[in-house]
Short mmCIF file of C-alpha atoms and ligand atoms in Angstrom, two decimals:
data_model
loop_
_atom_site.label_atom_id
_atom_site.label_comp_id
_atom_site.label_asym_id
_atom_site.label_seq_id
_atom_site.Cartn_x
_atom_site.Cartn_y
_atom_site.Cartn_z
CA MET A 1217 112.20 114.12 105.15
CA THR A 1218 115.56 113.34 103.58
CA ILE A 1219 115.24 111.17 100.52
CA HIS A 1220 118.18 108.95 99.65
CA HIS A 1221 116.79 106.75 96.89
CA HIS A 1222 115.34 108.44 93.81
CA ALA A 1223 113.77 107.61 90.49
CA THR A 1224 116.31 106.88 87.76
CA ASP A 1225 116.65 109.27 84.83
CA GLU A 1226 115.30 106.58 82.55
CA THR A 1227 112.19 106.26 84.69
CA LEU A 1228 111.64 110.03 84.83
CA MET A 1229 112.04 110.31 81.05
CA ARG A 1230 109.58 107.50 80.53
CA TYR A 1231 107.18 109.09 83.03
CA ALA A 1232 107.44 112.41 81.14
CA ALA A 1233 106.70 110.59 77.90
CA GLY A 1234 103.71 108.74 79.38
CA ASP A 1235 105.54 105.49 78.69
CA LEU A 1236 105.29 103.85 82.12
CA ASP A 1237 102.60 101.30 82.88
CA ALA A 1238 99.74 102.61 85.02
CA GLY A 1239 100.90 100.91 88.23
CA PRO A 1240 104.55 102.04 88.13
CA ALA A 1241 103.41 105.51 87.01
CA ARG A 1242 101.37 105.83 90.21
CA VAL A 1243 104.29 104.69 92.36
CA VAL A 1244 106.50 107.29 90.67
CA ALA A 1245 103.76 109.93 91.09
CA VAL A 1246 103.70 109.27 94.85
CA HIS A 1247 107.49 109.61 94.94
CA LEU A 1248 107.38 112.86 92.93
CA ALA A 1249 104.78 114.33 95.29
CA GLY A 1250 107.30 114.09 98.13
CA CYS A 1251 110.55 114.65 96.24
CA PRO A 1252 111.47 118.17 95.01
CA ALA A 1253 114.70 116.84 93.46
CA CYS A 1254 112.94 114.36 91.18
CA SER A 1255 110.19 116.90 90.41
CA ALA A 1256 112.85 119.38 89.23
CA ARG A 1257 114.59 116.68 87.20
CA LEU A 1258 111.25 115.73 85.62
CA ALA A 1259 110.66 119.38 84.67
CA GLN A 1260 114.04 119.37 82.91
CA PHE A 1261 113.11 116.32 80.88
CA GLU A 1262 109.74 117.80 80.01
CA ALA A 1263 111.51 120.99 78.85
CA VAL A 1264 113.91 118.94 76.73
CA GLY A 1265 110.95 117.14 75.23
CA GLY A 1266 109.36 120.48 74.37
CA ALA A 1267 112.60 121.74 72.82
CA VAL A 1268 112.82 118.64 70.64
CA LEU A 1269 109.29 119.31 69.41
CA GLU A 1270 110.23 122.92 68.64
CA GLN A 1271 113.24 121.80 66.61
CA MET A 1272 110.94 119.66 64.53
CA GLU A 1273 108.83 122.65 63.43
CA PRO A 1274 110.95 123.80 60.45
CA VAL A 1275 110.29 120.54 58.64
CA PRO A 1276 107.94 121.24 55.71
CA MET A 1277 104.46 120.26 56.73
CA ALA A 1278 101.27 119.39 54.97
CA PRO A 1279 98.58 122.13 55.20
CA ASP A 1280 96.64 120.20 57.81
CA ALA A 1281 99.69 119.08 59.82
CA PHE A 1282 99.21 121.68 62.53
CA ALA A 1283 95.64 120.64 63.15
CA ALA A 1284 96.67 117.00 63.10
CA ALA A 1285 99.47 117.66 65.59
CA LEU A 1286 97.08 119.51 67.87
CA GLY A 1287 94.75 116.55 67.72
CA ILE A 1288 97.57 114.20 68.71
CA ILE A 1289 98.65 116.45 71.57
CA GLU A 1290 95.09 116.81 72.85
CA ALA A 1291 94.58 113.06 72.69
CA GLU A 1292 97.80 112.47 74.59
CA GLU A 1293 96.86 115.10 77.15
CA ALA A 1294 93.49 113.40 77.65
CA GLY A 1295 95.20 110.05 78.06
CA ARG A 1296 97.72 111.42 80.51
CA ALA A 1297 95.30 113.50 82.52
CA ALA A 1298 94.14 110.69 84.77
CA PRO A 1299 97.50 109.37 85.93
CA ARG A 1300 99.15 112.77 86.11
CA LYS A 1301 96.52 114.67 88.09
CA PRO A 1302 94.40 112.09 89.86
CA ALA A 1303 93.90 114.14 93.01
CA ALA A 1304 92.38 117.06 91.13
CA ALA A 1305 90.11 114.77 89.18
CA ARG A 1306 88.24 113.47 92.19
CA SER A 1307 89.11 115.85 94.97
CA SER A 1308 85.62 117.32 95.20
CA SER A 1309 83.74 114.04 94.94
CA GLY A 1310 84.12 113.20 98.59
CA ARG A 1311 84.34 109.51 97.71
CA ALA A 1312 88.04 109.10 98.25
CA PRO A 1313 88.99 108.02 101.76
CA SER A 1314 91.34 110.31 103.63
CA LEU A 1315 93.06 107.39 105.29
CA LEU A 1316 94.41 104.12 103.99
CA PRO A 1317 93.65 100.87 105.74
CA GLY A 1318 95.64 100.99 108.92
CA GLY A 1319 94.97 104.69 109.42
CA ILE A 1320 97.85 106.13 107.42
CA PRO A 1321 97.17 109.26 105.33
CA ILE A 1322 96.45 108.59 101.69
CA PRO A 1323 99.10 110.04 99.34
CA ALA A 1324 97.49 112.71 97.14
CA PRO A 1325 98.34 110.92 93.85
CA LEU A 1326 96.22 107.97 95.02
CA ALA A 1327 93.18 110.04 95.97
CA ASP A 1328 91.00 108.59 93.20
CA CYS A 1329 91.95 104.94 93.80
CA GLU A 1330 89.96 102.26 95.55
CA PHE A 1331 91.68 100.25 98.25
CA GLY A 1332 90.87 96.67 99.04
CA PRO A 1333 90.95 95.30 102.59
CA TRP A 1334 94.23 94.13 104.08
CA ARG A 1335 94.58 90.48 103.26
CA TRP A 1336 96.92 88.13 105.02
CA ILE A 1337 99.32 86.65 102.48
CA GLY A 1338 101.91 85.17 104.80
CA ILE A 1339 103.40 85.37 108.26
CA GLY A 1340 103.66 89.05 109.10
CA VAL A 1341 102.76 90.09 105.54
CA ARG A 1342 99.49 91.69 104.46
CA ALA A 1343 98.50 93.21 101.14
CA SER A 1344 95.80 95.59 99.93
CA ALA A 1345 94.97 95.72 96.24
CA VAL A 1346 94.80 99.25 94.81
CA ARG A 1347 92.39 99.73 91.91
CA LEU A 1348 93.20 102.43 89.38
CA PRO A 1349 90.30 104.12 87.58
CA GLU A 1350 92.31 104.53 84.36
CA ASP A 1351 93.30 100.85 84.25
CA PRO A 1352 91.29 98.46 86.45
CA GLU A 1353 93.52 95.57 85.32
CA ALA A 1354 96.67 97.27 86.59
CA ARG A 1355 98.12 95.69 89.70
CA LEU A 1356 99.23 98.14 92.31
CA THR A 1357 99.65 96.78 95.81
CA LEU A 1358 100.08 98.15 99.28
CA LEU A 1359 102.28 95.83 101.29
CA ARG A 1360 102.30 95.90 105.07
CA VAL A 1361 105.13 93.87 106.51
CA GLY A 1362 105.87 93.29 110.19
CA PRO A 1363 109.07 94.40 111.95
CA GLY A 1364 112.06 92.21 111.20
CA ARG A 1365 110.11 90.28 108.57
CA LYS A 1366 112.04 88.96 105.65
CA LEU A 1367 110.58 88.76 102.19
CA PRO A 1368 111.83 85.87 100.11
CA GLU A 1369 114.75 86.53 97.83
CA HIS A 1370 113.32 87.07 94.41
CA GLY A 1371 114.14 88.28 90.96
CA HIS A 1372 111.77 90.02 88.59
CA VAL A 1373 110.61 89.65 85.06
CA GLY A 1374 110.17 93.45 84.86
CA THR A 1375 111.34 96.34 87.01
CA GLU A 1376 109.84 96.44 90.51
CA PHE A 1377 108.95 99.91 91.82
CA THR A 1378 108.52 100.24 95.59
CA GLN A 1379 107.81 103.49 97.42
CA VAL A 1380 108.13 103.46 101.21
CA LEU A 1381 105.22 105.15 103.01
CA VAL A 1382 105.77 104.06 106.61
CA GLY A 1383 108.69 102.37 108.37
CA SER A 1384 111.77 101.10 106.56
CA PHE A 1385 113.34 98.08 104.95
CA SER A 1386 116.83 97.13 103.88
CA ASP A 1387 118.26 94.88 101.22
CA GLY A 1388 121.71 94.27 99.85
CA TYR A 1389 121.51 97.59 97.98
CA GLY A 1390 120.60 99.99 100.76
CA ARG A 1391 118.17 101.07 103.46
CA TYR A 1392 114.87 102.53 102.35
CA LEU A 1393 113.00 105.04 104.51
CA PRO A 1394 109.69 106.91 104.00
CA GLY A 1395 109.88 108.87 100.75
CA ASP A 1396 112.48 106.57 99.21
CA LEU A 1397 111.85 104.82 95.92
CA SER A 1398 113.40 101.44 95.17
CA GLU A 1399 113.74 100.44 91.53
CA MET A 1400 114.88 96.90 91.09
CA GLY A 1401 115.61 95.79 87.56
CA HIS A 1402 114.79 92.36 86.24
CA GLU A 1403 118.43 91.31 86.44
CA ILE A 1404 118.60 91.94 90.18
CA GLU A 1405 117.86 89.46 92.92
CA HIS A 1406 117.30 90.96 96.32
CA GLN A 1407 115.91 90.07 99.71
CA PRO A 1408 114.17 92.96 101.45
CA ILE A 1409 114.11 92.78 105.26
CA VAL A 1410 111.91 95.14 107.24
CA ASP A 1411 113.92 96.94 109.90
CA PRO A 1412 113.18 95.84 113.48
CA GLU A 1413 111.88 99.22 114.72
CA GLY A 1414 108.39 98.76 113.33
CA GLU A 1415 106.19 97.60 110.48
CA CYS A 1416 106.74 98.84 106.95
CA ILE A 1417 103.98 99.94 104.58
CA CYS A 1418 104.98 100.42 100.97
CA LEU A 1419 103.37 100.84 97.59
CA ALA A 1420 104.63 98.37 95.00
CA ALA A 1421 104.08 97.77 91.31
CA LEU A 1422 105.83 95.66 88.76
CA GLU A 1423 106.30 96.69 85.18
CA GLY A 1424 104.48 94.48 82.72
CA GLY A 1425 100.90 93.91 83.77
CA MET A 1426 100.70 90.35 82.47
CA ARG A 1427 103.74 89.31 84.47
CA LEU A 1428 102.60 90.70 87.78
CA THR A 1429 100.43 87.74 88.66
CA GLY A 1430 103.46 85.54 88.27
CA PHE A 1431 105.55 87.87 90.36
CA PHE A 1432 102.94 88.03 93.07
CA GLY A 1433 102.61 84.31 93.01
CA ARG A 1434 106.33 83.90 93.48
CA LEU A 1435 106.30 86.51 96.21
CA ILE A 1436 103.73 84.76 98.35
CA GLN A 1437 104.55 81.18 97.42
CA PRO A 1438 107.17 80.69 100.15
CA PHE A 1439 104.65 81.85 102.77
CA ILE A 1440 101.57 79.85 101.97
CA LYS A 1441 100.86 76.39 100.71
CA LEU A 1442 98.12 76.54 98.13
ZN1 ZN B 2022 113.43 111.54 94.20
#
């Protein structure tokens, strides 16, 4: 698999720092699982982060600073454990399905998620809600769009992260194939069109949990009359 569209450096730095929302972090995790280039880049950022911490050591510290720092690190590790290693967390439970709705293999970073049924949200467009154990309010969505289908042109309040799992789509910025990650900033308006060869299944999340409902509403509004 040749990957042409990667995570931005800003996104990888924020992922390394645990600064991405739960939904986008999962989309990036799925991309990282299939992208050695971004995984290597992430390792560089994590190393830089470690070096910065080391440079901070000579600062005079209170007697209990080391213990306090360990406590902070352990707390952060605990908080990051779920999104960073979800497959390991539940791999032996046997509860995770091996296939997504539609029969496609489940990406390893989503192994501990629950998947809702495919729901029709417009002509040729279906969606499955993905529930994250670490943040049940997070909105992560599988979109399944028919060949040649056009999604409405839309802008975003936050950055939209879309990882292609099956098929391909194109917009004014490029063609996205399985393994590719599309990051569309809030200043960008684009109109994704699924390529005619077949349906496209992708994993999508929008940064800013409170705004996602609005985004999703705008996404489906042109298709259905409520
Ligand atoms: Zn990549």
